[in-house]
RNA sequence: GCGGGCGUGGUGGAACUGGUAGACGCGCUGGACUCAAAAUCCAGUUCCGGCAACGGAGUGUCGGUUCGAUUCCGACCGCCCGCACCA
């Protein structure tokens, strides 16, 4: 190394050193019941599944949360920032089946690896609170919660048509079926009837909907997605008497949002699973065949073929309670048993599906809606499903569709033929899973007494370790002794429930457990009341519905059972974008890892063979596309701060970020430059204060940066904070070594270091100890405060326009009045105005002067 | 189909309630230092014309409101996300 070469900042030594210092001084530790009077702030990132390695998504997620945590700590908050593991789930079982691994061992080993990786990133976490959901101390408390919920009537056991994932061999909740496929396996989901445990989330449908309005620090689109998912609709139930009863059924109830179109009825249609359809099938083989066909089509084909409307005329007739007319009853494949009453009345003129159906089977299409008053338009292939006026409808004719809606419901109620009802798309949450690696459902089934809760003194129900995976299905079913117990009610031999909870249950309350992770009850009320709700939750948009909705339900259920005092768990939510990368394929179409590829000016080639490589789309990092970058390798090569700086710097955190080699290099260069200049400033020392204009200018720059970075961090605009920090460093570098700038330069550098601390904490500590050797850890320091006197500006640049086009600028004291500004402005653009006359002049102080001129 | 979002240089993106479009980074170009390279430093970089001063155009397209529109309104085009035979 030559003498002129600046000393390089050795992150590989510095980062572990500062991590050890933070650890020793317990900088990030908080009490369950703090007494120091600081206001609380709870920052939480969605906890990871322990797959074995952290990925770039984790790095981004936890860096974002860590910036908030460190910033809020510096602002004087007692910050709760915990970490744990969403540790139950299928991959551990798959490892057991494929590699003969013990799921528990496999999981805890993965946790150990990932913990080390996270710690190497320097996140300001309170590791004393760590737990995994597969710890018996955690899932045992979860069993208590379940039993409390049961006692409160929030749990139900019923036989239900469930979504069965044939690959994972388990039940899926509606929320876990995406386009007819399992959210995890991607297998086509089948319908199956099973006895299942349910959480009655629908009891809270209205409340979960209403609660969204109060979540003012949630992204609009997440709230919207939840709103759509809950799917509230206002309508009416109408009862249609059957002309002749079938198997004791005298009528069919129908749900509709358009009772105003009742006069336009053409037919009635029921779902294949509807009791009436089933009854008809008993005596009518053709109907039975049609129903069987619908069932075999199932979820899968229906999705793919999208909507060939088919039906079967049962020959039955119903009477319209309003018009008295008789209509045929059909079984139709587009009517869903799960929604409404499983039956509809068909009004083809006002509903596209009904119209398609009517055209196909040559059913009448009476026109009862018109976009204009007193006209009856023709209906061909396009239904009139908008608002408008009712026509050809007796006492409803002439009313708007809205008025008619109110009117007809009143009439239905008067005649006892129907009533106003509301409907929800949200279904109860099925939580039974036929899996081993999950929290056992604490229930004992007795032939005589039915399902019984496991008594308090027999909790927790511990998952047995001595299981074998040599057969398909749930190993708990094959365990020789575990399931055999006595009934807690009658004492006779009984069987344990062998299903375990959906792992979404585990993640529905972990945020509450973090407030007192060692408490002998699910929560410690004092701790929970102090720390909850989570002030800032950070995670991926992919959890916008499932996890967040379940957590919101759980919080309400926990309030009802006395475990918490709140109903909304997450006061603030931030959903970050994905980490993406280019993908590469060789000539044979095989995916290549980024570090197997060299980018050249012309394209890309294989590092070893030099063979040409096709550069594909930039997309989410995924193992299958091999477009992943291992955080461990990046940290080893560039350091944790570089990785942190990079994921924060390029674009807004809510958007996707593309990981690029050049971007990382840039981040690394900046940090080295900061280190070098920081060391220089530290060597020069604080210097003598000076009131030279250049010094004042630099000080103003510093204090504006303090103000701007603070604003940026408050608003999650970390990319803007980064830009302001770049500017400040450039200003420091430009100030050079002039003695009269020494003090201002020192102040600027110290401020820069403090402002950068939440983003790149290790380097910031390193430079802070150089600048302020006596001051202790930067992690314990307060946030810098901008001096208002230095934020004030002495002069502003005001744009001067002629006819809205920029023609010059003038310098003015802030808030200058028009008498002062206008003449100066006129002078500045005299050439552009020339001989033209000024028709109008606009002056917005500190902003703009605009002259409107005419020749 | 329904609901929502987004279109700005070569590129990621700035631009507070309408008021100098392109902050900051990356990349690129030229230069300095070096035997050379890396690193570093300096200068330039929306496009068109011009040596320059300067002029013209410009925020997906078309139109509107306004003294003034990336920002507000309408239509269209493109991309992304969520939901979906939901009655």
PDB file of N, CA and C in Angstrom, chain A residues 554-639:
ATOM      1  N   UNK A 554     -58.265 -12.363  15.036  1.00  0.00           N
ATOM      2  CA  UNK A 554     -57.719 -12.902  16.280  1.00  0.00           C
ATOM      3  C   UNK A 554     -57.681 -11.842  17.370  1.00  0.00           C
ATOM      4  N   UNK A 555     -57.289 -10.647  17.002  1.00  0.00           N
ATOM      5  CA  UNK A 555     -57.209  -9.580  17.990  1.00  0.00           C
ATOM      6  C   UNK A 555     -58.584  -9.311  18.587  1.00  0.00           C
ATOM      7  N   UNK A 556     -59.613  -9.349  17.747  1.00  0.00           N
ATOM      8  CA  UNK A 556     -60.975  -9.140  18.259  1.00  0.00           C
ATOM      9  C   UNK A 556     -61.378 -10.287  19.180  1.00  0.00           C
ATOM     10  N   UNK A 557     -61.034 -11.505  18.755  1.00  0.00           N
ATOM     11  CA  UNK A 557     -61.374 -12.661  19.580  1.00  0.00           C
ATOM     12  C   UNK A 557     -60.604 -12.617  20.902  1.00  0.00           C
ATOM     13  N   UNK A 558     -59.370 -12.158  20.860  1.00  0.00           N
ATOM     14  CA  UNK A 558     -58.570 -12.068  22.086  1.00  0.00           C
ATOM     15  C   UNK A 558     -59.099 -10.972  23.001  1.00  0.00           C
ATOM     16  N   UNK A 559     -59.654  -9.944  22.405  1.00  0.00           N
ATOM     17  CA  UNK A 559     -60.258  -8.916  23.242  1.00  0.00           C
ATOM     18  C   UNK A 559     -61.504  -9.484  23.914  1.00  0.00           C
ATOM     19  N   UNK A 560     -62.289 -10.222  23.157  1.00  0.00           N
ATOM     20  CA  UNK A 560     -63.509 -10.789  23.714  1.00  0.00           C
ATOM     21  C   UNK A 560     -63.190 -11.743  24.861  1.00  0.00           C
ATOM     22  N   UNK A 561     -62.054 -12.442  24.761  1.00  0.00           N
ATOM     23  CA  UNK A 561     -61.694 -13.402  25.795  1.00  0.00           C
ATOM     24  C   UNK A 561     -60.738 -12.794  26.825  1.00  0.00           C
ATOM     25  N   UNK A 562     -60.558 -11.485  26.754  1.00  0.00           N
ATOM     26  CA  UNK A 562     -59.846 -10.792  27.823  1.00  0.00           C
ATOM     27  C   UNK A 562     -58.329 -10.815  27.724  1.00  0.00           C
ATOM     28  N   UNK A 563     -57.772 -11.164  26.582  1.00  0.00           N
ATOM     29  CA  UNK A 563     -56.318 -11.251  26.489  1.00  0.00           C
ATOM     30  C   UNK A 563     -55.656  -9.960  26.029  1.00  0.00           C
ATOM     31  N   UNK A 564     -56.409  -9.123  25.353  1.00  0.00           N
ATOM     32  CA  UNK A 564     -55.904  -7.803  24.959  1.00  0.00           C
ATOM     33  C   UNK A 564     -57.045  -6.796  25.077  1.00  0.00           C
ATOM     34  N   UNK A 565     -56.673  -5.512  24.987  1.00  0.00           N
ATOM     35  CA  UNK A 565     -57.684  -4.470  25.138  1.00  0.00           C
ATOM     36  C   UNK A 565     -58.040  -3.821  23.808  1.00  0.00           C
ATOM     37  N   UNK A 566     -57.326  -4.215  22.750  1.00  0.00           N
ATOM     38  CA  UNK A 566     -57.491  -3.528  21.470  1.00  0.00           C
ATOM     39  C   UNK A 566     -58.240  -4.413  20.478  1.00  0.00           C
ATOM     40  N   UNK A 567     -58.653  -3.830  19.364  1.00  0.00           N
ATOM     41  CA  UNK A 567     -59.246  -4.679  18.333  1.00  0.00           C
ATOM     42  C   UNK A 567     -58.489  -4.627  17.016  1.00  0.00           C
ATOM     43  N   UNK A 568     -57.689  -3.593  16.804  1.00  0.00           N
ATOM     44  CA  UNK A 568     -56.882  -3.552  15.594  1.00  0.00           C
ATOM     45  C   UNK A 568     -55.414  -3.741  15.961  1.00  0.00           C
ATOM     46  N   UNK A 569     -54.801  -4.809  15.467  1.00  0.00           N
ATOM     47  CA  UNK A 569     -53.444  -5.134  15.908  1.00  0.00           C
ATOM     48  C   UNK A 569     -52.349  -4.217  15.350  1.00  0.00           C
ATOM     49  N   UNK A 570     -52.565  -3.710  14.115  1.00  0.00           N
ATOM     50  CA  UNK A 570     -51.496  -2.976  13.446  1.00  0.00           C
ATOM     51  C   UNK A 570     -51.958  -1.562  13.088  1.00  0.00           C
ATOM     52  N   UNK A 571     -51.502  -0.596  13.872  1.00  0.00           N
ATOM     53  CA  UNK A 571     -51.953   0.781  13.637  1.00  0.00           C
ATOM     54  C   UNK A 571     -51.399   1.306  12.321  1.00  0.00           C
ATOM     55  N   UNK A 572     -50.154   0.957  12.029  1.00  0.00           N
ATOM     56  CA  UNK A 572     -49.541   1.395  10.773  1.00  0.00           C
ATOM     57  C   UNK A 572     -49.039   0.190  10.021  1.00  0.00           C
ATOM     58  N   UNK A 573     -49.271   0.178   8.726  1.00  0.00           N
ATOM     59  CA  UNK A 573     -48.806  -0.936   7.909  1.00  0.00           C
ATOM     60  C   UNK A 573     -48.042  -0.390   6.720  1.00  0.00           C
ATOM     61  N   UNK A 574     -46.904  -1.002   6.469  1.00  0.00           N
ATOM     62  CA  UNK A 574     -46.164  -0.645   5.260  1.00  0.00           C
ATOM     63  C   UNK A 574     -45.886  -1.911   4.480  1.00  0.00           C
ATOM     64  N   UNK A 575     -46.251  -1.916   3.196  1.00  0.00           N
ATOM     65  CA  UNK A 575     -46.006  -3.096   2.370  1.00  0.00           C
ATOM     66  C   UNK A 575     -44.910  -2.786   1.367  1.00  0.00           C
ATOM     67  N   UNK A 576     -43.814  -3.509   1.518  1.00  0.00           N
ATOM     68  CA  UNK A 576     -42.681  -3.210   0.649  1.00  0.00           C
ATOM     69  C   UNK A 576     -42.761  -4.007  -0.644  1.00  0.00           C
ATOM     70  N   UNK A 577     -42.040  -3.518  -1.641  1.00  0.00           N
ATOM     71  CA  UNK A 577     -41.996  -4.206  -2.928  1.00  0.00           C
ATOM     72  C   UNK A 577     -41.036  -5.384  -2.883  1.00  0.00           C
ATOM     73  N   UNK A 578     -41.000  -6.103  -3.981  1.00  0.00           N
ATOM     74  CA  UNK A 578     -40.153  -7.284  -4.049  1.00  0.00           C
ATOM     75  C   UNK A 578     -38.733  -6.909  -4.467  1.00  0.00           C
ATOM     76  N   UNK A 579     -37.817  -7.836  -4.235  1.00  0.00           N
ATOM     77  CA  UNK A 579     -36.474  -7.696  -4.766  1.00  0.00           C
ATOM     78  C   UNK A 579     -36.407  -8.530  -6.036  1.00  0.00           C
ATOM     79  N   UNK A 580     -36.040  -7.883  -7.123  1.00  0.00           N
ATOM     80  CA  UNK A 580     -36.041  -8.566  -8.413  1.00  0.00           C
ATOM     81  C   UNK A 580     -34.621  -8.635  -8.975  1.00  0.00           C
ATOM     82  N   UNK A 581     -34.481  -9.414 -10.004  1.00  0.00           N
ATOM     83  CA  UNK A 581     -33.182  -9.536 -10.657  1.00  0.00           C
ATOM     84  C   UNK A 581     -33.397 -10.025 -12.077  1.00  0.00           C
ATOM     85  N   UNK A 582     -32.453  -9.704 -12.948  1.00  0.00           N
ATOM     86  CA  UNK A 582     -32.479 -10.273 -14.295  1.00  0.00           C
ATOM     87  C   UNK A 582     -32.406 -11.797 -14.186  1.00  0.00           C
ATOM     88  N   UNK A 583     -32.961 -12.472 -15.187  1.00  0.00           N
ATOM     89  CA  UNK A 583     -32.813 -13.928 -15.206  1.00  0.00           C
ATOM     90  C   UNK A 583     -32.005 -14.302 -16.448  1.00  0.00           C
ATOM     91  N   UNK A 584     -31.317 -15.419 -16.353  1.00  0.00           N
ATOM     92  CA  UNK A 584     -30.409 -15.827 -17.435  1.00  0.00           C
ATOM     93  C   UNK A 584     -30.645 -17.281 -17.826  1.00  0.00           C
ATOM     94  N   UNK A 585     -30.538 -17.530 -19.139  1.00  0.00           N
ATOM     95  CA  UNK A 585     -30.636 -18.913 -19.620  1.00  0.00           C
ATOM     96  C   UNK A 585     -29.542 -19.158 -20.651  1.00  0.00           C
ATOM     97  N   UNK A 586     -29.062 -20.390 -20.647  1.00  0.00           N
ATOM     98  CA  UNK A 586     -28.071 -20.734 -21.656  1.00  0.00           C
ATOM     99  C   UNK A 586     -28.792 -21.230 -22.917  1.00  0.00           C
ATOM    100  N   UNK A 587     -27.983 -21.645 -23.921  1.00  0.00           N
ATOM    101  CA  UNK A 587     -28.554 -22.022 -25.215  1.00  0.00           C
ATOM    102  C   UNK A 587     -29.520 -23.199 -25.081  1.00  0.00           C
ATOM    103  N   UNK A 588     -29.319 -24.033 -24.065  1.00  0.00           N
ATOM    104  CA  UNK A 588     -30.191 -25.186 -23.860  1.00  0.00           C
ATOM    105  C   UNK A 588     -31.439 -24.815 -23.057  1.00  0.00           C
ATOM    106  N   UNK A 589     -31.548 -23.549 -22.690  1.00  0.00           N
ATOM    107  CA  UNK A 589     -32.720 -23.107 -21.950  1.00  0.00           C
ATOM    108  C   UNK A 589     -32.630 -23.330 -20.459  1.00  0.00           C
ATOM    109  N   UNK A 590     -31.454 -23.709 -19.985  1.00  0.00           N
ATOM    110  CA  UNK A 590     -31.306 -23.909 -18.538  1.00  0.00           C
ATOM    111  C   UNK A 590     -31.102 -22.567 -17.845  1.00  0.00           C
ATOM    112  N   UNK A 591     -31.716 -22.434 -16.684  1.00  0.00           N
ATOM    113  CA  UNK A 591     -31.546 -21.203 -15.904  1.00  0.00           C
ATOM    114  C   UNK A 591     -30.142 -21.171 -15.309  1.00  0.00           C
ATOM    115  N   UNK A 592     -29.559 -19.976 -15.276  1.00  0.00           N
ATOM    116  CA  UNK A 592     -28.221 -19.811 -14.717  1.00  0.00           C
ATOM    117  C   UNK A 592     -28.246 -18.827 -13.560  1.00  0.00           C
ATOM    118  N   UNK A 593     -27.415 -19.064 -12.578  1.00  0.00           N
ATOM    119  CA  UNK A 593     -27.298 -18.131 -11.457  1.00  0.00           C
ATOM    120  C   UNK A 593     -26.530 -16.879 -11.907  1.00  0.00           C
ATOM    121  N   UNK A 594     -26.824 -15.721 -11.329  1.00  0.00           N
ATOM    122  CA  UNK A 594     -26.137 -14.486 -11.725  1.00  0.00           C
ATOM    123  C   UNK A 594     -24.612 -14.613 -11.637  1.00  0.00           C
ATOM    124  N   UNK A 595     -24.115 -15.353 -10.643  1.00  0.00           N
ATOM    125  CA  UNK A 595     -22.655 -15.382 -10.535  1.00  0.00           C
ATOM    126  C   UNK A 595     -22.013 -16.384 -11.501  1.00  0.00           C
ATOM    127  N   UNK A 596     -22.832 -17.005 -12.361  1.00  0.00           N
ATOM    128  CA  UNK A 596     -22.263 -17.835 -13.427  1.00  0.00           C
ATOM    129  C   UNK A 596     -22.140 -17.033 -14.724  1.00  0.00           C
ATOM    130  N   UNK A 597     -22.610 -15.767 -14.677  1.00  0.00           N
ATOM    131  CA  UNK A 597     -22.775 -14.994 -15.906  1.00  0.00           C
ATOM    132  C   UNK A 597     -21.933 -13.726 -15.844  1.00  0.00           C
ATOM    133  N   UNK A 598     -21.344 -13.372 -16.968  1.00  0.00           N
ATOM    134  CA  UNK A 598     -20.653 -12.080 -17.078  1.00  0.00           C
ATOM    135  C   UNK A 598     -21.408 -11.209 -18.052  1.00  0.00           C
ATOM    136  N   UNK A 599     -21.715  -9.994 -17.620  1.00  0.00           N
ATOM    137  CA  UNK A 599     -22.381  -9.048 -18.521  1.00  0.00           C
ATOM    138  C   UNK A 599     -21.316  -8.308 -19.319  1.00  0.00           C
ATOM    139  N   UNK A 600     -21.535  -8.233 -20.617  1.00  0.00           N
ATOM    140  CA  UNK A 600     -20.621  -7.460 -21.450  1.00  0.00           C
ATOM    141  C   UNK A 600     -21.423  -6.368 -22.144  1.00  0.00           C
ATOM    142  N   UNK A 601     -20.710  -5.537 -22.896  1.00  0.00           N
ATOM    143  CA  UNK A 601     -21.399  -4.452 -23.589  1.00  0.00           C
ATOM    144  C   UNK A 601     -22.430  -5.018 -24.570  1.00  0.00           C
ATOM    145  N   UNK A 602     -22.095  -6.160 -25.194  1.00  0.00           N
ATOM    146  CA  UNK A 602     -22.983  -6.707 -26.218  1.00  0.00           C
ATOM    147  C   UNK A 602     -24.121  -7.512 -25.617  1.00  0.00           C
ATOM    148  N   UNK A 603     -23.881  -8.138 -24.486  1.00  0.00           N
ATOM    149  CA  UNK A 603     -24.913  -8.986 -23.918  1.00  0.00           C
ATOM    150  C   UNK A 603     -24.372  -9.681 -22.686  1.00  0.00           C
ATOM    151  N   UNK A 604     -24.444 -10.999 -22.725  1.00  0.00           N
ATOM    152  CA  UNK A 604     -23.974 -11.737 -21.571  1.00  0.00           C
ATOM    153  C   UNK A 604     -23.396 -13.064 -22.017  1.00  0.00           C
ATOM    154  N   UNK A 605     -22.450 -13.577 -21.232  1.00  0.00           N
ATOM    155  CA  UNK A 605     -21.914 -14.895 -21.561  1.00  0.00           C
ATOM    156  C   UNK A 605     -21.584 -15.660 -20.286  1.00  0.00           C
ATOM    157  N   UNK A 606     -21.412 -16.956 -20.482  1.00  0.00           N
ATOM    158  CA  UNK A 606     -21.115 -17.799 -19.343  1.00  0.00           C
ATOM    159  C   UNK A 606     -19.690 -17.534 -18.867  1.00  0.00           C
ATOM    160  N   UNK A 607     -19.545 -17.402 -17.570  1.00  0.00           N
ATOM    161  CA  UNK A 607     -18.266 -17.039 -16.986  1.00  0.00           C
ATOM    162  C   UNK A 607     -17.174 -18.047 -17.350  1.00  0.00           C
ATOM    163  N   UNK A 608     -17.510 -19.325 -17.289  1.00  0.00           N
ATOM    164  CA  UNK A 608     -16.476 -20.343 -17.501  1.00  0.00           C
ATOM    165  C   UNK A 608     -16.337 -20.731 -18.964  1.00  0.00           C
ATOM    166  N   UNK A 609     -17.488 -21.017 -19.616  1.00  0.00           N
ATOM    167  CA  UNK A 609     -17.407 -21.550 -20.979  1.00  0.00           C
ATOM    168  C   UNK A 609     -17.395 -20.450 -22.039  1.00  0.00           C
ATOM    169  N   UNK A 610     -17.824 -19.242 -21.682  1.00  0.00           N
ATOM    170  CA  UNK A 610     -17.898 -18.169 -22.670  1.00  0.00           C
ATOM    171  C   UNK A 610     -19.070 -18.322 -23.621  1.00  0.00           C
ATOM    172  N   UNK A 611     -19.926 -19.322 -23.372  1.00  0.00           N
ATOM    173  CA  UNK A 611     -21.094 -19.534 -24.229  1.00  0.00           C
ATOM    174  C   UNK A 611     -22.077 -18.373 -24.067  1.00  0.00           C
ATOM    175  N   UNK A 612     -22.791 -18.058 -25.147  1.00  0.00           N
ATOM    176  CA  UNK A 612     -23.740 -16.936 -25.050  1.00  0.00           C
ATOM    177  C   UNK A 612     -24.881 -17.249 -24.085  1.00  0.00           C
ATOM    178  N   UNK A 613     -25.360 -16.205 -23.447  1.00  0.00           N
ATOM    179  CA  UNK A 613     -26.413 -16.338 -22.445  1.00  0.00           C
ATOM    180  C   UNK A 613     -27.527 -15.381 -22.806  1.00  0.00           C
ATOM    181  N   UNK A 614     -28.760 -15.862 -22.734  1.00  0.00           N
ATOM    182  CA  UNK A 614     -29.906 -15.000 -22.985  1.00  0.00           C
ATOM    183  C   UNK A 614     -30.310 -14.297 -21.692  1.00  0.00           C
ATOM    184  N   UNK A 615     -30.433 -12.973 -21.786  1.00  0.00           N
ATOM    185  CA  UNK A 615     -30.862 -12.214 -20.612  1.00  0.00           C
ATOM    186  C   UNK A 615     -32.370 -12.102 -20.654  1.00  0.00           C
ATOM    187  N   UNK A 616     -33.010 -12.628 -19.625  1.00  0.00           N
ATOM    188  CA  UNK A 616     -34.468 -12.652 -19.589  1.00  0.00           C
ATOM    189  C   UNK A 616     -35.042 -11.494 -18.808  1.00  0.00           C
ATOM    190  N   UNK A 617     -36.287 -11.651 -18.447  1.00  0.00           N
ATOM    191  CA  UNK A 617     -37.010 -10.593 -17.732  1.00  0.00           C
ATOM    192  C   UNK A 617     -36.393 -10.320 -16.367  1.00  0.00           C
ATOM    193  N   UNK A 618     -36.667  -9.102 -15.895  1.00  0.00           N
ATOM    194  CA  UNK A 618     -36.365  -8.782 -14.510  1.00  0.00           C
ATOM    195  C   UNK A 618     -37.565  -9.235 -13.700  1.00  0.00           C
ATOM    196  N   UNK A 619     -37.381 -10.189 -12.826  1.00  0.00           N
ATOM    197  CA  UNK A 619     -38.521 -10.642 -12.036  1.00  0.00           C
ATOM    198  C   UNK A 619     -38.115 -11.026 -10.627  1.00  0.00           C
ATOM    199  N   UNK A 620     -39.137 -11.298  -9.824  1.00  0.00           N
ATOM    200  CA  UNK A 620     -38.906 -11.603  -8.423  1.00  0.00           C
ATOM    201  C   UNK A 620     -37.875 -12.715  -8.286  1.00  0.00           C
ATOM    202  N   UNK A 621     -36.935 -12.497  -7.367  1.00  0.00           N
ATOM    203  CA  UNK A 621     -35.931 -13.523  -7.136  1.00  0.00           C
ATOM    204  C   UNK A 621     -36.622 -14.814  -6.716  1.00  0.00           C
ATOM    205  N   UNK A 622     -36.292 -15.887  -7.405  1.00  0.00           N
ATOM    206  CA  UNK A 622     -36.871 -17.169  -7.009  1.00  0.00           C
ATOM    207  C   UNK A 622     -35.893 -18.283  -7.334  1.00  0.00           C
ATOM    208  N   UNK A 623     -35.961 -19.307  -6.526  1.00  0.00           N
ATOM    209  CA  UNK A 623     -35.035 -20.413  -6.687  1.00  0.00           C
ATOM    210  C   UNK A 623     -35.199 -21.072  -8.055  1.00  0.00           C
ATOM    211  N   UNK A 624     -36.468 -21.189  -8.509  1.00  0.00           N
ATOM    212  CA  UNK A 624     -36.692 -21.917  -9.750  1.00  0.00           C
ATOM    213  C   UNK A 624     -36.061 -21.184 -10.941  1.00  0.00           C
ATOM    214  N   UNK A 625     -36.063 -19.863 -10.906  1.00  0.00           N
ATOM    215  CA  UNK A 625     -35.465 -19.108 -12.015  1.00  0.00           C
ATOM    216  C   UNK A 625     -33.972 -18.868 -11.784  1.00  0.00           C
ATOM    217  N   UNK A 626     -33.529 -19.241 -10.640  1.00  0.00           N
ATOM    218  CA  UNK A 626     -32.114 -19.103 -10.270  1.00  0.00           C
ATOM    219  C   UNK A 626     -31.619 -17.650 -10.310  1.00  0.00           C
ATOM    220  N   UNK A 627     -32.538 -16.706 -10.308  1.00  0.00           N
ATOM    221  CA  UNK A 627     -32.088 -15.308 -10.378  1.00  0.00           C
ATOM    222  C   UNK A 627     -31.929 -14.728  -8.973  1.00  0.00           C
ATOM    223  N   UNK A 628     -31.345 -15.524  -8.102  1.00  0.00           N
ATOM    224  CA  UNK A 628     -31.200 -15.102  -6.717  1.00  0.00           C
ATOM    225  C   UNK A 628     -29.768 -14.628  -6.455  1.00  0.00           C
ATOM    226  N   UNK A 629     -29.680 -13.758  -5.470  1.00  0.00           N
ATOM    227  CA  UNK A 629     -28.369 -13.339  -4.995  1.00  0.00           C
ATOM    228  C   UNK A 629     -28.357 -13.639  -3.507  1.00  0.00           C
ATOM    229  N   UNK A 630     -27.350 -14.342  -3.073  1.00  0.00           N
ATOM    230  CA  UNK A 630     -27.300 -14.783  -1.686  1.00  0.00           C
ATOM    231  C   UNK A 630     -26.811 -13.642  -0.787  1.00  0.00           C
ATOM    232  N   UNK A 631     -27.643 -13.224   0.158  1.00  0.00           N
ATOM    233  CA  UNK A 631     -27.224 -12.126   1.033  1.00  0.00           C
ATOM    234  C   UNK A 631     -25.911 -12.434   1.756  1.00  0.00           C
ATOM    235  N   UNK A 632     -25.734 -13.697   2.122  1.00  0.00           N
ATOM    236  CA  UNK A 632     -24.514 -14.062   2.839  1.00  0.00           C
ATOM    237  C   UNK A 632     -23.277 -13.718   2.023  1.00  0.00           C
ATOM    238  N   UNK A 633     -23.323 -14.022   0.731  1.00  0.00           N
ATOM    239  CA  UNK A 633     -22.175 -13.741  -0.126  1.00  0.00           C
ATOM    240  C   UNK A 633     -21.950 -12.239  -0.266  1.00  0.00           C
ATOM    241  N   UNK A 634     -23.045 -11.494  -0.367  1.00  0.00           N
ATOM    242  CA  UNK A 634     -22.937 -10.034  -0.501  1.00  0.00           C
ATOM    243  C   UNK A 634     -22.325  -9.434   0.765  1.00  0.00           C
ATOM    244  N   UNK A 635     -22.804  -9.903   1.914  1.00  0.00           N
ATOM    245  CA  UNK A 635     -22.299  -9.373   3.182  1.00  0.00           C
ATOM    246  C   UNK A 635     -20.817  -9.695   3.340  1.00  0.00           C
ATOM    247  N   UNK A 636     -20.436 -10.896   2.930  1.00  0.00           N
ATOM    248  CA  UNK A 636     -19.029 -11.271   3.055  1.00  0.00           C
ATOM    249  C   UNK A 636     -18.153 -10.389   2.162  1.00  0.00           C
ATOM    250  N   UNK A 637     -18.684 -10.048   0.995  1.00  0.00           N
ATOM    251  CA  UNK A 637     -17.866  -9.314   0.036  1.00  0.00           C
ATOM    252  C   UNK A 637     -17.901  -7.806   0.258  1.00  0.00           C
ATOM    253  N   UNK A 638     -19.083  -7.273   0.589  1.00  0.00           N
ATOM    254  CA  UNK A 638     -19.231  -5.820   0.685  1.00  0.00           C
ATOM    255  C   UNK A 638     -19.608  -5.325   2.076  1.00  0.00           C
ATOM    256  N   UNK A 639     -20.074  -6.226   2.918  1.00  0.00           N
ATOM    257  CA  UNK A 639     -20.492  -5.815   4.251  1.00  0.00           C
ATOM    258  C   UNK A 639     -21.986  -5.583   4.353  1.00  0.00           C
TER     259      UNK A 639
END
